[in-house]
Amino acid sequence: MATTVTRDTLDDTHGEAGRVRFDELIATDSRIEPTDWMPDAYRKTLVRQISQHAHSEIIGMQPEGNWITRAPSLKRKAILMAKVQDEAGHGLYLYSAAQTLGTDREEMFEQLLSGKAKYSSIFNYLTPTWADMGSIGWLVDGAAICNQVPLCRASYGPYGRAMVRICKEESFHQRQGFEILLALMNGTDAQKKMAQESVNRWYAPALMMFGPPDDDSPNSKQSMDWKIKRFSNDELRQRFVDMLVPQAEILGITLPDPDIKWNEERGHYDFGELDWSEFYDVLKGNGQANTVRLARRRAAHENGAWVREAARAYADKQATLAAELLPVAS
Ligand code: FAQ
């Protein structure tokens, strides 16, 4: 388990030499580690991004968790359970990475449960059909991979290393979503219709996962200078559309944007404007499922209190035992 490093112990011991070393590490594309000096704003940006990311993974378990009891076969149920469990694991790696920056896990939970912290807009959409499990895998995990592969090279060591494992699992998730849609598209007319209708609903929200357009993205420039983000929101969104178009052709699915067109000059697909008012509305709490997602998380947190208490009591007991045994061993 990650240890919590206090900010006081870090900032006071390094002084100007710490700043010079930090700038050097960033300039040479090296890694910043928890015990290195770092500017307060760098630390804050990382805690914000990593904890939001962790919250997204944990809240993101809900839209698919809803379908575990209704999966159409035992095989699909087993796969879905494994995927939802993976998301929980991703949340835990990320909370651990954020803790190395001096923020307590309880504090991050509190920020999520009180509604103060953000989590990804995408998890405020409902999942009324089985095809939505395919769309989440193909589009949501697909967008997550495009966004997160560059984060494996994030300048902060614990974040970049957590992302390596997460990306391996997300890549499997994306394929399982694609395969659900492929099975539906090879099925009956009703199944094909269900798949297309689902993609129609998830396509634009998935593109919005990359965040606002570059001109309206207040954090991007500084995060890119610090090599936390390696590409801008719009660059990654473009990469995602370029990846989706040939995959949609294989599926036989139509992406719901009449403006998608290959642009020879740019070497990319053009695509239409997104409705950013919808994105900001979801961020304000007015999405289809904001209320239900947070209420469910709060209830799960309360219901899990006895597990945390038991784990703490067990850890204390082990620590006492170890302390008692130490003099015997030495
Ligand atoms: N939703 O200045 P920027 C997944 C906020 S994991 C909500 O561009 P930044 C796996 C942003 O926080 C999905 N808020 O911000 C999975 C900022 O507000 P703040 C999560 C958003 O940080 C699959 C404001 O807008 N992935 O899907 C969103 O430079 C299936 C201005 O934005 C990550 O978190 C949004 N979509 O860039 C799980 C990846 N976009 O904080 C279960 C790591 C922006 O100043 C099932 N994060 N905002 O109050 C990142 O790469 C970045 O933080 C961005 C935003 C790209 C999300």
Short mmCIF file of C-alpha atoms and ligand atoms in Angstrom, two decimals:
data_model
loop_
_atom_site.label_atom_id
_atom_site.label_comp_id
_atom_site.label_asym_id
_atom_site.label_seq_id
_atom_site.Cartn_x
_atom_site.Cartn_y
_atom_site.Cartn_z
CA MET A 1 0.00 0.00 0.00
CA ALA A 2 1.27 3.52 -0.79
CA THR A 3 2.50 5.63 2.09
CA THR A 4 1.28 9.17 2.54
CA VAL A 5 4.16 11.64 2.32
CA THR A 6 3.50 14.91 4.13
CA ARG A 7 4.05 18.10 2.22
CA ASP A 8 6.04 19.74 5.03
CA THR A 9 8.72 17.07 5.00
CA LEU A 10 9.15 17.54 1.26
CA ASP A 11 9.11 21.26 0.58
CA ASP A 12 11.36 22.43 3.38
CA THR A 13 14.29 20.13 2.77
CA HIS A 14 15.11 20.97 -0.84
CA GLY A 15 15.17 24.76 -1.35
CA GLU A 16 16.43 26.34 -4.59
CA ALA A 17 18.45 23.27 -5.53
CA GLY A 18 15.17 21.33 -5.59
CA ARG A 19 13.63 23.76 -8.08
CA VAL A 20 16.67 23.59 -10.37
CA ARG A 21 16.60 19.81 -10.26
CA PHE A 22 12.84 19.75 -10.95
CA ASP A 23 13.26 21.94 -14.05
CA GLU A 24 16.13 19.74 -15.20
CA LEU A 25 14.16 16.53 -14.75
CA ILE A 26 11.24 17.96 -16.77
CA ALA A 27 13.55 19.32 -19.49
CA THR A 28 15.33 15.98 -19.90
CA ASP A 29 12.07 14.01 -19.92
CA SER A 30 12.98 12.23 -16.70
CA ARG A 31 10.63 11.25 -13.93
CA ILE A 32 9.65 13.23 -10.84
CA GLU A 33 9.37 10.94 -7.82
CA PRO A 34 7.43 11.52 -4.57
CA THR A 35 10.47 12.57 -2.55
CA ASP A 36 11.66 15.09 -5.20
CA TRP A 37 10.92 18.77 -4.71
CA MET A 38 8.05 19.94 -6.90
CA PRO A 39 6.16 23.24 -7.27
CA ASP A 40 2.98 23.36 -5.27
CA ALA A 41 0.94 23.97 -8.45
CA TYR A 42 2.42 20.83 -10.07
CA ARG A 43 1.42 18.81 -7.00
CA LYS A 44 -2.09 20.31 -7.00
CA THR A 45 -2.60 19.68 -10.70
CA LEU A 46 -1.57 16.07 -10.29
CA VAL A 47 -3.81 15.48 -7.27
CA ARG A 48 -6.71 17.06 -9.19
CA GLN A 49 -6.20 15.01 -12.35
CA ILE A 50 -5.26 11.70 -10.69
CA SER A 51 -8.05 11.84 -8.10
CA GLN A 52 -10.64 12.79 -10.74
CA HIS A 53 -9.38 9.90 -12.78
CA ALA A 54 -9.67 7.55 -9.77
CA HIS A 55 -13.21 8.77 -9.05
CA SER A 56 -14.12 8.17 -12.71
CA GLU A 57 -12.97 4.56 -12.48
CA ILE A 58 -14.99 3.94 -9.31
CA ILE A 59 -18.15 5.73 -10.47
CA GLY A 60 -17.60 4.13 -13.89
CA MET A 61 -18.27 0.72 -12.34
CA GLN A 62 -21.96 1.60 -11.99
CA PRO A 63 -23.28 1.82 -15.57
CA GLU A 64 -21.88 -1.65 -16.34
CA GLY A 65 -22.45 -3.07 -12.85
CA ASN A 66 -26.14 -2.51 -13.53
CA TRP A 67 -26.00 -5.14 -16.28
CA ILE A 68 -24.18 -7.96 -14.46
CA THR A 69 -27.41 -9.67 -13.39
CA ARG A 70 -28.95 -9.19 -16.84
CA ALA A 71 -26.05 -10.24 -19.10
CA PRO A 72 -27.40 -12.47 -21.88
CA SER A 73 -25.19 -15.51 -21.12
CA LEU A 74 -22.96 -16.95 -18.41
CA LYS A 75 -19.89 -16.14 -20.52
CA ARG A 76 -20.93 -12.50 -20.97
CA LYS A 77 -21.67 -12.27 -17.24
CA ALA A 78 -18.22 -13.58 -16.30
CA ILE A 79 -16.49 -11.18 -18.70
CA LEU A 80 -18.50 -8.20 -17.49
CA MET A 81 -17.82 -9.02 -13.84
CA ALA A 82 -14.09 -9.22 -14.56
CA LYS A 83 -14.19 -5.88 -16.38
CA VAL A 84 -16.05 -4.07 -13.60
CA GLN A 85 -13.59 -5.54 -11.10
CA ASP A 86 -10.70 -4.22 -13.25
CA GLU A 87 -12.16 -0.70 -13.01
CA ALA A 88 -12.14 -0.98 -9.20
CA GLY A 89 -8.47 -1.98 -9.38
CA HIS A 90 -7.70 1.02 -11.61
CA GLY A 91 -9.33 3.30 -9.05
CA LEU A 92 -7.19 1.80 -6.29
CA TYR A 93 -3.88 2.17 -8.18
CA LEU A 94 -4.80 5.78 -8.92
CA TYR A 95 -5.79 6.65 -5.36
CA SER A 96 -2.45 5.15 -4.26
CA ALA A 97 -0.59 7.27 -6.81
CA ALA A 98 -2.40 10.41 -5.61
CA GLN A 99 -1.60 9.57 -1.98
CA THR A 100 2.11 9.73 -2.73
CA LEU A 101 1.54 13.46 -3.32
CA GLY A 102 0.48 14.00 0.28
CA THR A 103 -3.32 13.86 -0.01
CA ASP A 104 -5.12 11.38 2.14
CA ARG A 105 -7.47 8.86 0.53
CA GLU A 106 -10.27 9.77 2.98
CA GLU A 107 -9.98 13.40 1.86
CA MET A 108 -10.33 12.38 -1.80
CA PHE A 109 -13.37 10.21 -0.99
CA GLU A 110 -14.90 13.12 0.90
CA GLN A 111 -14.41 15.41 -2.12
CA LEU A 112 -16.16 12.89 -4.36
CA LEU A 113 -19.03 12.15 -1.97
CA SER A 114 -19.70 15.82 -1.25
CA GLY A 115 -19.89 16.55 -4.99
CA LYS A 116 -16.86 18.87 -4.81
CA ALA A 117 -14.64 16.72 -7.04
CA LYS A 118 -15.35 16.00 -10.67
CA TYR A 119 -15.45 12.61 -12.36
CA SER A 120 -15.73 11.89 -16.06
CA SER A 121 -18.87 13.34 -17.70
CA ILE A 122 -19.43 10.06 -19.57
CA PHE A 123 -20.61 8.16 -16.50
CA ASN A 124 -23.64 10.40 -16.14
CA TYR A 125 -25.35 8.73 -19.11
CA LEU A 126 -27.82 5.87 -18.66
CA THR A 127 -27.42 2.32 -19.98
CA PRO A 128 -30.92 1.18 -20.98
CA THR A 129 -29.89 -1.65 -23.37
CA TRP A 130 -27.40 -4.54 -23.48
CA ALA A 131 -25.81 -2.91 -26.55
CA ASP A 132 -24.69 -0.12 -24.21
CA MET A 133 -22.18 -2.61 -22.75
CA GLY A 134 -20.73 -2.87 -26.25
CA SER A 135 -20.73 0.90 -26.74
CA ILE A 136 -19.06 1.53 -23.39
CA GLY A 137 -16.31 -0.95 -24.22
CA TRP A 138 -15.78 0.18 -27.80
CA LEU A 139 -16.27 3.94 -27.42
CA VAL A 140 -15.67 4.79 -23.74
CA ASP A 141 -12.74 2.44 -23.19
CA GLY A 142 -11.53 3.29 -26.69
CA ALA A 143 -11.47 7.00 -25.80
CA ALA A 144 -9.88 6.14 -22.45
CA ILE A 145 -7.02 4.31 -24.21
CA CYS A 146 -6.38 7.17 -26.66
CA ASN A 147 -6.23 9.56 -23.73
CA GLN A 148 -4.31 7.31 -21.37
CA VAL A 149 -1.56 5.70 -23.45
CA PRO A 150 0.30 9.05 -23.54
CA LEU A 151 -0.21 9.30 -19.77
CA CYS A 152 2.08 6.27 -19.37
CA ARG A 153 4.82 8.82 -20.11
CA ALA A 154 3.50 11.39 -17.61
CA SER A 155 6.36 13.12 -15.83
CA TYR A 156 5.18 12.00 -12.37
CA GLY A 157 6.57 8.49 -11.82
CA PRO A 158 3.81 6.83 -9.75
CA TYR A 159 1.10 8.08 -12.16
CA GLY A 160 2.91 6.97 -15.31
CA ARG A 161 3.65 3.53 -13.85
CA ALA A 162 0.03 3.04 -12.73
CA MET A 163 -1.11 3.94 -16.24
CA VAL A 164 0.97 1.18 -17.87
CA ARG A 165 -1.03 -1.57 -16.23
CA ILE A 166 -4.31 0.28 -16.59
CA CYS A 167 -3.80 0.68 -20.35
CA LYS A 168 -3.13 -3.04 -20.82
CA GLU A 169 -6.47 -3.81 -19.21
CA GLU A 170 -8.34 -1.01 -21.02
CA SER A 171 -7.14 -2.44 -24.28
CA PHE A 172 -8.82 -5.76 -23.46
CA HIS A 173 -11.95 -3.86 -22.40
CA GLN A 174 -12.14 -2.07 -25.71
CA ARG A 175 -11.91 -5.32 -27.65
CA GLN A 176 -14.63 -6.99 -25.57
CA GLY A 177 -16.93 -4.01 -26.30
CA PHE A 178 -16.16 -4.22 -30.01
CA GLU A 179 -16.90 -7.95 -29.91
CA ILE A 180 -20.29 -7.41 -28.20
CA LEU A 181 -21.25 -4.97 -30.97
CA LEU A 182 -19.90 -7.30 -33.66
CA ALA A 183 -22.05 -10.16 -32.33
CA LEU A 184 -25.12 -7.90 -32.34
CA MET A 185 -24.36 -6.63 -35.85
CA ASN A 186 -24.17 -10.25 -37.05
CA GLY A 187 -27.50 -11.01 -35.35
CA THR A 188 -31.17 -10.32 -36.04
CA ASP A 189 -32.54 -7.02 -37.36
CA ALA A 190 -33.64 -6.12 -33.84
CA GLN A 191 -30.11 -6.72 -32.51
CA LYS A 192 -28.55 -4.62 -35.30
CA LYS A 193 -31.01 -1.84 -34.54
CA MET A 194 -30.18 -2.01 -30.83
CA ALA A 195 -26.43 -1.73 -31.56
CA GLN A 196 -26.86 1.24 -33.93
CA GLU A 197 -29.22 3.04 -31.57
CA SER A 198 -26.76 2.62 -28.72
CA VAL A 199 -23.79 3.93 -30.74
CA ASN A 200 -25.96 6.90 -31.77
CA ARG A 201 -26.29 7.81 -28.07
CA TRP A 202 -22.68 7.19 -26.95
CA TYR A 203 -20.66 8.60 -29.85
CA ALA A 204 -20.76 12.34 -29.04
CA PRO A 205 -20.45 11.95 -25.25
CA ALA A 206 -17.39 9.71 -25.85
CA LEU A 207 -15.77 12.45 -27.97
CA MET A 208 -16.43 14.92 -25.14
CA MET A 209 -14.50 12.74 -22.68
CA PHE A 210 -11.29 14.34 -23.98
CA GLY A 211 -12.34 17.61 -22.39
CA PRO A 212 -13.24 21.02 -23.85
CA PRO A 213 -11.73 22.30 -27.11
CA ASP A 214 -8.14 23.51 -26.69
CA ASP A 215 -9.15 27.19 -26.69
CA ASP A 216 -11.42 26.55 -23.69
CA SER A 217 -9.08 24.22 -21.80
CA PRO A 218 -7.55 26.27 -18.97
CA ASN A 219 -5.25 23.50 -17.69
CA SER A 220 -3.80 22.07 -20.90
CA LYS A 221 -0.90 24.41 -21.59
CA GLN A 222 0.66 24.20 -18.13
CA SER A 223 0.06 20.43 -17.94
CA MET A 224 1.76 19.99 -21.30
CA ASP A 225 4.70 22.19 -20.24
CA TRP A 226 5.08 19.94 -17.20
CA LYS A 227 4.79 16.87 -19.45
CA ILE A 228 1.85 15.50 -17.52
CA LYS A 229 -0.30 15.72 -20.66
CA ARG A 230 1.60 14.96 -23.86
CA PHE A 231 -1.11 15.93 -26.35
CA SER A 232 -3.90 18.48 -26.29
CA ASN A 233 -7.59 17.58 -25.89
CA ASP A 234 -8.30 18.28 -29.58
CA GLU A 235 -5.28 16.31 -30.80
CA LEU A 236 -6.43 13.24 -28.87
CA ARG A 237 -10.03 13.66 -29.99
CA GLN A 238 -8.83 13.70 -33.61
CA ARG A 239 -6.74 10.58 -33.03
CA PHE A 240 -9.85 8.87 -31.62
CA VAL A 241 -12.06 9.73 -34.61
CA ASP A 242 -9.33 8.52 -36.99
CA MET A 243 -9.26 5.23 -35.08
CA LEU A 244 -13.05 4.83 -34.98
CA VAL A 245 -13.93 5.30 -38.64
CA PRO A 246 -12.28 2.10 -40.01
CA GLN A 247 -13.51 0.11 -37.00
CA ALA A 248 -17.09 1.31 -37.59
CA GLU A 249 -16.78 0.10 -41.19
CA ILE A 250 -15.82 -3.39 -39.98
CA LEU A 251 -18.80 -3.38 -37.61
CA GLY A 252 -21.17 -2.11 -40.30
CA ILE A 253 -22.23 0.65 -37.92
CA THR A 254 -22.81 4.27 -38.97
CA LEU A 255 -21.17 6.92 -36.81
CA PRO A 256 -23.90 9.52 -36.14
CA ASP A 257 -22.12 12.48 -37.72
CA PRO A 258 -22.84 13.38 -41.36
CA ASP A 259 -19.77 15.64 -41.42
CA ILE A 260 -17.25 12.81 -41.03
CA LYS A 261 -15.14 12.91 -44.16
CA TRP A 262 -11.54 12.02 -45.03
CA ASN A 263 -9.47 15.17 -45.51
CA GLU A 264 -6.61 14.36 -47.86
CA GLU A 265 -4.76 17.55 -47.11
CA ARG A 266 -4.79 17.12 -43.34
CA GLY A 267 -4.41 13.36 -43.45
CA HIS A 268 -7.24 13.08 -40.90
CA TYR A 269 -11.01 12.70 -40.83
CA ASP A 270 -12.97 15.94 -40.49
CA PHE A 271 -15.89 15.72 -38.13
CA GLY A 272 -18.77 17.93 -37.00
CA GLU A 273 -19.06 20.38 -34.10
CA LEU A 274 -20.01 18.91 -30.75
CA ASP A 275 -22.72 20.38 -28.53
CA TRP A 276 -20.54 21.72 -25.72
CA SER A 277 -23.54 23.12 -23.85
CA GLU A 278 -24.51 19.51 -23.13
CA PHE A 279 -21.02 18.79 -21.74
CA TYR A 280 -21.09 21.79 -19.38
CA ASP A 281 -24.63 20.94 -18.32
CA VAL A 282 -23.52 17.43 -17.34
CA LEU A 283 -20.57 18.91 -15.41
CA LYS A 284 -23.00 21.13 -13.52
CA GLY A 285 -24.84 18.03 -12.32
CA ASN A 286 -27.70 18.03 -14.81
CA GLY A 287 -26.85 14.85 -16.72
CA GLN A 288 -29.20 11.87 -16.94
CA ALA A 289 -27.61 10.08 -14.00
CA ASN A 290 -25.51 12.50 -11.86
CA THR A 291 -27.87 12.23 -8.88
CA VAL A 292 -28.26 8.48 -8.99
CA ARG A 293 -24.51 7.84 -9.45
CA LEU A 294 -23.52 9.92 -6.43
CA ALA A 295 -26.35 8.58 -4.26
CA ARG A 296 -25.29 5.03 -5.06
CA ARG A 297 -21.62 5.76 -4.29
CA ARG A 298 -22.56 7.39 -0.97
CA ALA A 299 -24.66 4.36 -0.01
CA ALA A 300 -21.84 1.97 -0.99
CA HIS A 301 -19.39 4.00 1.10
CA GLU A 302 -21.67 3.88 4.15
CA ASN A 303 -22.43 0.19 3.71
CA GLY A 304 -18.71 -0.55 3.43
CA ALA A 305 -17.80 1.22 6.69
CA TRP A 306 -17.62 -2.07 8.63
CA VAL A 307 -15.14 -3.51 6.10
CA ARG A 308 -12.82 -0.50 6.51
CA GLU A 309 -13.13 -0.74 10.30
CA ALA A 310 -12.34 -4.46 10.27
CA ALA A 311 -9.35 -3.94 7.95
CA ARG A 312 -8.03 -1.18 10.21
CA ALA A 313 -8.46 -3.33 13.35
CA TYR A 314 -6.67 -6.22 11.62
CA ALA A 315 -3.78 -3.96 10.53
CA ASP A 316 -3.46 -2.57 14.09
CA LYS A 317 -3.41 -6.08 15.51
CA GLN A 318 -0.72 -7.17 13.05
CA ALA A 319 1.36 -4.08 13.88
CA THR A 320 1.07 -4.81 17.62
CA LEU A 321 2.07 -8.44 17.08
CA ALA A 322 5.03 -7.42 14.95
CA ALA A 323 6.17 -4.94 17.61
CA GLU A 324 5.91 -7.65 20.28
CA LEU A 325 7.87 -10.14 18.20
CA LEU A 326 10.61 -7.72 17.21
CA PRO A 327 12.66 -7.93 20.44
CA VAL A 328 12.53 -11.76 20.24
CA ALA A 329 13.82 -11.77 16.67
CA SER A 330 16.68 -9.35 17.29
N1 FAQ B 1 -15.55 15.05 -17.54
O1 FAQ B 1 -8.54 22.29 -18.73
P1 FAQ B 1 -9.16 20.99 -19.05
C1 FAQ B 1 -12.38 5.70 -18.11
C2 FAQ B 1 -12.94 19.34 -16.64
S1 FAQ B 1 -11.54 6.83 -17.20
C3 FAQ B 1 -15.57 15.85 -16.46
O2 FAQ B 1 -9.03 20.48 -20.43
P2 FAQ B 1 -7.48 18.87 -18.01
C4 FAQ B 1 -12.11 4.25 -17.85
C5 FAQ B 1 -11.51 19.40 -16.11
O3 FAQ B 1 -11.35 18.54 -15.01
C6 FAQ B 1 -12.13 8.40 -17.73
N2 FAQ B 1 -14.80 16.96 -16.35
O4 FAQ B 1 -8.69 19.91 -17.95
C7 FAQ B 1 -13.37 3.52 -17.71
C8 FAQ B 1 -11.40 20.87 -15.76
O5 FAQ B 1 -12.06 21.15 -14.54
P3 FAQ B 1 -11.22 21.43 -13.17
C9 FAQ B 1 -11.44 9.46 -17.00
C10 FAQ B 1 -13.97 17.23 -17.38
O6 FAQ B 1 -7.41 18.21 -16.69
C11 FAQ B 1 -14.04 3.05 -18.82
C12 FAQ B 1 -12.23 21.53 -16.84
O7 FAQ B 1 -13.11 20.55 -17.36
N3 FAQ B 1 -10.14 9.66 -17.56
O8 FAQ B 1 -13.13 6.10 -18.89
C13 FAQ B 1 -13.87 16.41 -18.51
O9 FAQ B 1 -6.25 19.51 -18.53
C14 FAQ B 1 -15.25 2.32 -18.68
C15 FAQ B 1 -11.37 22.12 -17.96
O10 FAQ B 1 -10.73 21.04 -18.70
C16 FAQ B 1 -9.28 10.52 -17.01
O11 FAQ B 1 -9.56 11.15 -16.01
C17 FAQ B 1 -14.70 15.28 -18.57
N4 FAQ B 1 -14.71 14.46 -19.63
O12 FAQ B 1 -7.94 17.81 -19.09
C18 FAQ B 1 -13.90 3.27 -16.45
C19 FAQ B 1 -7.92 10.63 -17.70
N5 FAQ B 1 -12.96 16.94 -19.35
O13 FAQ B 1 -10.57 20.13 -12.80
C20 FAQ B 1 -15.10 2.56 -16.31
C21 FAQ B 1 -6.99 11.57 -16.99
C22 FAQ B 1 -12.50 18.06 -18.74
O14 FAQ B 1 -10.19 22.47 -13.49
C23 FAQ B 1 -15.77 2.08 -17.43
N6 FAQ B 1 -7.39 12.95 -17.12
N7 FAQ B 1 -13.12 18.22 -17.57
O15 FAQ B 1 -12.26 21.86 -12.19
C24 FAQ B 1 -7.06 13.74 -18.17
O16 FAQ B 1 -6.42 13.30 -19.11
C25 FAQ B 1 -7.49 15.18 -18.13
O17 FAQ B 1 -7.80 15.52 -16.80
C26 FAQ B 1 -8.71 15.50 -19.06
C27 FAQ B 1 -9.07 16.99 -18.88
C28 FAQ B 1 -8.31 15.29 -20.51
C29 FAQ B 1 -9.92 14.66 -18.70
#
